[in-house]
CSV table of C-alpha atoms in Angstrom, one decimal:
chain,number,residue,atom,x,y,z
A,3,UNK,CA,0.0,0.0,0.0
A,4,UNK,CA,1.5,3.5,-0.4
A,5,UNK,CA,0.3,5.0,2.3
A,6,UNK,CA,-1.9,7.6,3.1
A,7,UNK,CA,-1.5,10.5,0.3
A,8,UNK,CA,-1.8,13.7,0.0
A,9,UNK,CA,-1.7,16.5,-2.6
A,10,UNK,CA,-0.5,19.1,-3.1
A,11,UNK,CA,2.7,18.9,-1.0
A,12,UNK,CA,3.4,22.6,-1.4
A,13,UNK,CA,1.0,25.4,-1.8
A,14,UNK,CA,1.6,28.9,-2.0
A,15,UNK,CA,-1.7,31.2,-2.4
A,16,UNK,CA,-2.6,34.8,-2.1
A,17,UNK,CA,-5.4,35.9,0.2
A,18,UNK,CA,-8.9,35.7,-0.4
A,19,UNK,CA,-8.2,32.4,-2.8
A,20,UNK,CA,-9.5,29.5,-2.4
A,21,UNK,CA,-7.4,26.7,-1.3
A,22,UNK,CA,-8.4,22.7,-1.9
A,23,UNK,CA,-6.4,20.3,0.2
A,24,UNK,CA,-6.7,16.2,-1.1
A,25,UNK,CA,-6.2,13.2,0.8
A,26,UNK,CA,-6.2,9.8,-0.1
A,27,UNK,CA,-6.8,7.4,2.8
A,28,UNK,CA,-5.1,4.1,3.2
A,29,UNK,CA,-7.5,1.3,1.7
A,30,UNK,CA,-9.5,-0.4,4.0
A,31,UNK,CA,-9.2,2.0,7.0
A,32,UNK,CA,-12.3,3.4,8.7
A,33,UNK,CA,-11.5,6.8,10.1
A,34,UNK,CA,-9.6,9.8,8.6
A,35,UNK,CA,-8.1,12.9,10.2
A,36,UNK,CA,-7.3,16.7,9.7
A,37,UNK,CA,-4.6,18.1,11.5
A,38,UNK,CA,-3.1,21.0,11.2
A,39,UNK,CA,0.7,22.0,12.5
A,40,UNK,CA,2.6,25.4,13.6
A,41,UNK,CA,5.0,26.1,15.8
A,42,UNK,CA,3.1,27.8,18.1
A,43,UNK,CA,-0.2,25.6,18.3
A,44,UNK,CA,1.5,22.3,17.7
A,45,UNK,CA,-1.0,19.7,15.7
A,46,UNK,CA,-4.3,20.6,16.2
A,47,UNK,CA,-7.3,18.1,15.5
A,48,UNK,CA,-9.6,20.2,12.6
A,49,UNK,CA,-12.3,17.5,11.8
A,50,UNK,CA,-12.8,13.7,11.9
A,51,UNK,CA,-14.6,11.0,10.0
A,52,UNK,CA,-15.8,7.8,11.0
A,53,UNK,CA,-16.5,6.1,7.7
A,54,UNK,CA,-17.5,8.7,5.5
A,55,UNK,CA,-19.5,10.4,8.2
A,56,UNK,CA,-17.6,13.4,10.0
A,57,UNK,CA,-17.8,12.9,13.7
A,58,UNK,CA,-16.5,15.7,15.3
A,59,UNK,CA,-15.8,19.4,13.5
A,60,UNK,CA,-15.2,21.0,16.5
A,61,UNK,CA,-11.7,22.0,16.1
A,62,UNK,CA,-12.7,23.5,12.5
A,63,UNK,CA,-11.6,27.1,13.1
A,64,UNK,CA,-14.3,28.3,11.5
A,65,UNK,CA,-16.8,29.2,9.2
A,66,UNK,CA,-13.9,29.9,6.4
A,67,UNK,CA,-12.8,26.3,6.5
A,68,UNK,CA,-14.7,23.2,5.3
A,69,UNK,CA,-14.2,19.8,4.7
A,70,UNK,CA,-16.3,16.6,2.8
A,71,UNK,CA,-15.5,13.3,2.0
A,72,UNK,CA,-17.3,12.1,-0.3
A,73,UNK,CA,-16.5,7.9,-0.5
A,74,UNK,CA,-14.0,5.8,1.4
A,75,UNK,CA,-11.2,6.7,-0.5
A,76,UNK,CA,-11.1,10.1,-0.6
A,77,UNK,CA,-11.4,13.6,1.4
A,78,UNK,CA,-11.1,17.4,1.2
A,79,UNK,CA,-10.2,20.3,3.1
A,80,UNK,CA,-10.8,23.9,1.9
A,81,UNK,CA,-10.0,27.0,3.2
A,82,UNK,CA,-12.4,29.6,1.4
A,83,UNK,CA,-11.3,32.9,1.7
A,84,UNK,CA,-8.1,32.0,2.8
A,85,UNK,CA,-5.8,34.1,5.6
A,86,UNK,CA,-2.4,34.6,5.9
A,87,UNK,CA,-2.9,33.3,9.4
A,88,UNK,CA,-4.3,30.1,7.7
A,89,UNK,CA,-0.4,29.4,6.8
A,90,UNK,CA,0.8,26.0,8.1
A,91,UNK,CA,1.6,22.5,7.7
A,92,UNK,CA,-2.2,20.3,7.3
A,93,UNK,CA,-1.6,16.5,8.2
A,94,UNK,CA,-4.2,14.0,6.6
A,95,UNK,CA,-3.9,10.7,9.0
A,96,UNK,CA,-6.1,7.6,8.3
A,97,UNK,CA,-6.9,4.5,11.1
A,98,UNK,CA,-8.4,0.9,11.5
A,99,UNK,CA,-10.4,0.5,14.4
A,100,UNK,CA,-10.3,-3.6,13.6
A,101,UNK,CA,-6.4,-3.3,14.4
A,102,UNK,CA,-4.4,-1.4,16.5
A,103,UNK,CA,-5.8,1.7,15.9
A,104,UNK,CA,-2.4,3.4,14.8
A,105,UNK,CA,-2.9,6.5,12.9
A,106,UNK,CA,-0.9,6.7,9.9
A,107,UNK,CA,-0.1,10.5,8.5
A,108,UNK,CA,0.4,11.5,5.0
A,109,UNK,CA,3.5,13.8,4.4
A,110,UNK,CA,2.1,17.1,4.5
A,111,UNK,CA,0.4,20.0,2.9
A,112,UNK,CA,2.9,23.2,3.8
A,113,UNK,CA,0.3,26.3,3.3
A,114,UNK,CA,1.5,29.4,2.6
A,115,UNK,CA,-0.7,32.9,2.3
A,116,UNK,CA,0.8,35.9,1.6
B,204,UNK,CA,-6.0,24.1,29.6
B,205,UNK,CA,-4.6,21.6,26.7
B,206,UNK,CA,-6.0,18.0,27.1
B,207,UNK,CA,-2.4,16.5,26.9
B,208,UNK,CA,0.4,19.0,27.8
B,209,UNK,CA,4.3,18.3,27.2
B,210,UNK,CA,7.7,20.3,28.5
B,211,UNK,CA,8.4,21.4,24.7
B,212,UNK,CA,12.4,20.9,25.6
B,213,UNK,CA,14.8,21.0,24.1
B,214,UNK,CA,16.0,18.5,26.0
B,215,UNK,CA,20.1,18.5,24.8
B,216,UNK,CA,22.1,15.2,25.7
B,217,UNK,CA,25.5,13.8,25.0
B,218,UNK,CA,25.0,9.8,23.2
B,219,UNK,CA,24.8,7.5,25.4
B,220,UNK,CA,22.2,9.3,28.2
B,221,UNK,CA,19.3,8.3,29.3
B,222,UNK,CA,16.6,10.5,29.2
B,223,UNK,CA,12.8,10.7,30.3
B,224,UNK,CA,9.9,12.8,28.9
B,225,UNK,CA,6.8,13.0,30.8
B,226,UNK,CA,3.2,14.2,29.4
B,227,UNK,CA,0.2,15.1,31.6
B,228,UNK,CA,-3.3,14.6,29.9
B,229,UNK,CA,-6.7,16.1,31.4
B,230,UNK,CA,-9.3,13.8,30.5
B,231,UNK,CA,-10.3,11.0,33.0
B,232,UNK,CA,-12.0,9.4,29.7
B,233,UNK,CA,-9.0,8.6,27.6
B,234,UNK,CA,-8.3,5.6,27.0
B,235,UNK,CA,-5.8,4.9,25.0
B,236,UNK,CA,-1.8,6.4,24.6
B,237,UNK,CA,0.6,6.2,22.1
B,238,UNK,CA,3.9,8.2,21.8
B,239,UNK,CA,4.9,9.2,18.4
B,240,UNK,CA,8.0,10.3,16.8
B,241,UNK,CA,8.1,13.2,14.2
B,242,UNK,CA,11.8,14.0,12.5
B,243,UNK,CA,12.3,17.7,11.1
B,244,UNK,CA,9.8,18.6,8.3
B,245,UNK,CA,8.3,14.7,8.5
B,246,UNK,CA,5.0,13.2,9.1
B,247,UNK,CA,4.3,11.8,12.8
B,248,UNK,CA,4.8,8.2,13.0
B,249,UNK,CA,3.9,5.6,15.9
B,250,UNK,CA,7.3,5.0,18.1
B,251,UNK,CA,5.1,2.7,20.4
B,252,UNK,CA,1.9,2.4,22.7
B,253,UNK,CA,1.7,3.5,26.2
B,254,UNK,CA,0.1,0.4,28.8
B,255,UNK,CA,-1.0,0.4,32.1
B,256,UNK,CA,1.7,-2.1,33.1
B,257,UNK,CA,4.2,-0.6,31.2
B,258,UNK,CA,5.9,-1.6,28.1
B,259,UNK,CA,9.8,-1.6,26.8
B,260,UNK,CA,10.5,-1.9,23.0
B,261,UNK,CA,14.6,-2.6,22.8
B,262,UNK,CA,15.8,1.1,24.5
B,263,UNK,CA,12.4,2.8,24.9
B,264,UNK,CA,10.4,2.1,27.6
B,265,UNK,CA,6.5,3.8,28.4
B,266,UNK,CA,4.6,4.0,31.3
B,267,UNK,CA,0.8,5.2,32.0
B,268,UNK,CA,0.1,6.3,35.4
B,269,UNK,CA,-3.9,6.6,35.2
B,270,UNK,CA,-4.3,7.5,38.8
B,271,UNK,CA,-2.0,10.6,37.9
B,272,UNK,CA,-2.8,10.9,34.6
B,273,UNK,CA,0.7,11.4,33.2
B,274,UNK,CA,2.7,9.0,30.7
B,275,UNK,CA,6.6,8.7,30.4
B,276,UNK,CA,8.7,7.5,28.0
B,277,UNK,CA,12.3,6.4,29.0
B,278,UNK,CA,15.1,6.8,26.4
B,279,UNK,CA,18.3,4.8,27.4
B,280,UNK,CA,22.0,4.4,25.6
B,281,UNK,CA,20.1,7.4,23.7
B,282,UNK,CA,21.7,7.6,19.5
B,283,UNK,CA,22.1,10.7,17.4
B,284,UNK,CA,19.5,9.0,15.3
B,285,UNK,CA,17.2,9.7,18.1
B,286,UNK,CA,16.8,13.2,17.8
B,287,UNK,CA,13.2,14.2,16.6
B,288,UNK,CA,10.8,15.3,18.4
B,289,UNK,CA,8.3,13.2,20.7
B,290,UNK,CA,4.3,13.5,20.8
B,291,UNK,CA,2.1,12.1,23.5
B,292,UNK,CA,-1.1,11.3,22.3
B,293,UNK,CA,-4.5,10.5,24.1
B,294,UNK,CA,-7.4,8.8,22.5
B,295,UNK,CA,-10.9,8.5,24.0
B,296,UNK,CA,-13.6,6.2,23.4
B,297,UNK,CA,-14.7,7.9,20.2
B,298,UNK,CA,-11.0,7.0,18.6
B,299,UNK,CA,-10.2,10.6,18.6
B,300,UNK,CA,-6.7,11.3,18.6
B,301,UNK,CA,-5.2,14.4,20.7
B,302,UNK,CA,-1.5,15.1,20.4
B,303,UNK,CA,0.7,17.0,22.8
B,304,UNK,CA,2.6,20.0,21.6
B,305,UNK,CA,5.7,17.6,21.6
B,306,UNK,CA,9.3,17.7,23.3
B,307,UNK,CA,12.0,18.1,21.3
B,308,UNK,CA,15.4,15.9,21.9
B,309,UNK,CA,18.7,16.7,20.7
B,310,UNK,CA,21.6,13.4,21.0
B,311,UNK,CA,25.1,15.6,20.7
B,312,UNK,CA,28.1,13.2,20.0
């Protein structure tokens, strides 16, 4: 399997665009997260899904952000109008609740708004 | 208040120390810990899960105190390899994951 991926690995916006983060989950594996990373926050939990269902938004930041997915192999995040405050590292990470429940993390989406 | 809190470090430490990181979590419910290892510009990745009656894997070693609520992680005959830095991560019932802020290690030869 190659892992959980996610595009694009680099972004680099202007403010007030739209921005569409991809992830594709590992096959087979029942829940997918959004994280997002900076220094001074750490990884923050965004949004959860529990097959195909989100479960908990509550660390959406708000209104501005958004994210679906759609079937089992496949999610979005997007950041409409986007911030220079929005800049950051966004960690997709998928799980199997049958197993061990280790959370495996795509490489990355580095954000940057300017 | 942060649901898992971590001493961000640097913790700096000749090869061959042993060194301990310790991680406070606030919510009675979790149920599940984990430590996980992220290296400069990586993706976190599972180093090893955190039991009630401990657990060693080769030269890491984690414990779960739930009547504190805190979880170590014991580093021994520490390897420049090993600098990264360390998450502690809760999970409740509903599988969510919470990480700490993390604790950074640096192994100097």
């Amino acid at each position: 399997d190659a892992g959980v991926i996610q595009s694009p690995r680099h972004e680099v916006t202007e403010m007030g665009q739209e921005v569409t983060l991809r992830c594709k989950p590992i096959s087979g594996h029942d829940y997918l997260f959004w994280y997002r990373q900076t220094m001074m926050r750490g990884l923050e939990l965004l949004i959860y899904f529990n097959n195909n269902v989100p479960i908990d938004d509550s660390g959406m930041p708000e209104d501005r952000f958004s994210a679906k997915m759609p079937n089992a192999s496949f999610s979005t995040l997007k950041i409409q109008p986007s911030e220079p405050r929005d800049s950051a590292v966004y960690f997709c990470a998928s799980s199997y609740t049958g197993g061990n429940t280790e959370a495996f993390f795509g490489q990355g989406t580095r954000l940057t708004v300017v | 208040r942060k649901e898992v809190e971590q001493d961000p470090g640097p913790f700096n430490v000749p090869e061959g120390a042993t060194v301990a990181f310790n991680c406070t979590y606030s919510n009675s419910a979790s149920q599940s810990f984990f430590w996980y290892r992220q290296d400069c510009r990586k993706e976190p990745k599972l180093l090893m899960s955190v039991y009630s009656s401990g657990n060693e894997d080769g030269r890491f070693t984690a414990q779960l105190n739930r009547a504190s609520q805190y979880i170590s992680l014991l580093i021994r005959d520490s390897k420049l390899s090993d600098s990264a830095t360390y998450l502690c991560v809760g999970q409740g019932s509903s599988y969510k994951l919470i990480f700490g802020s993390g604790t950074r290690l640096l192994v100097r030869p």
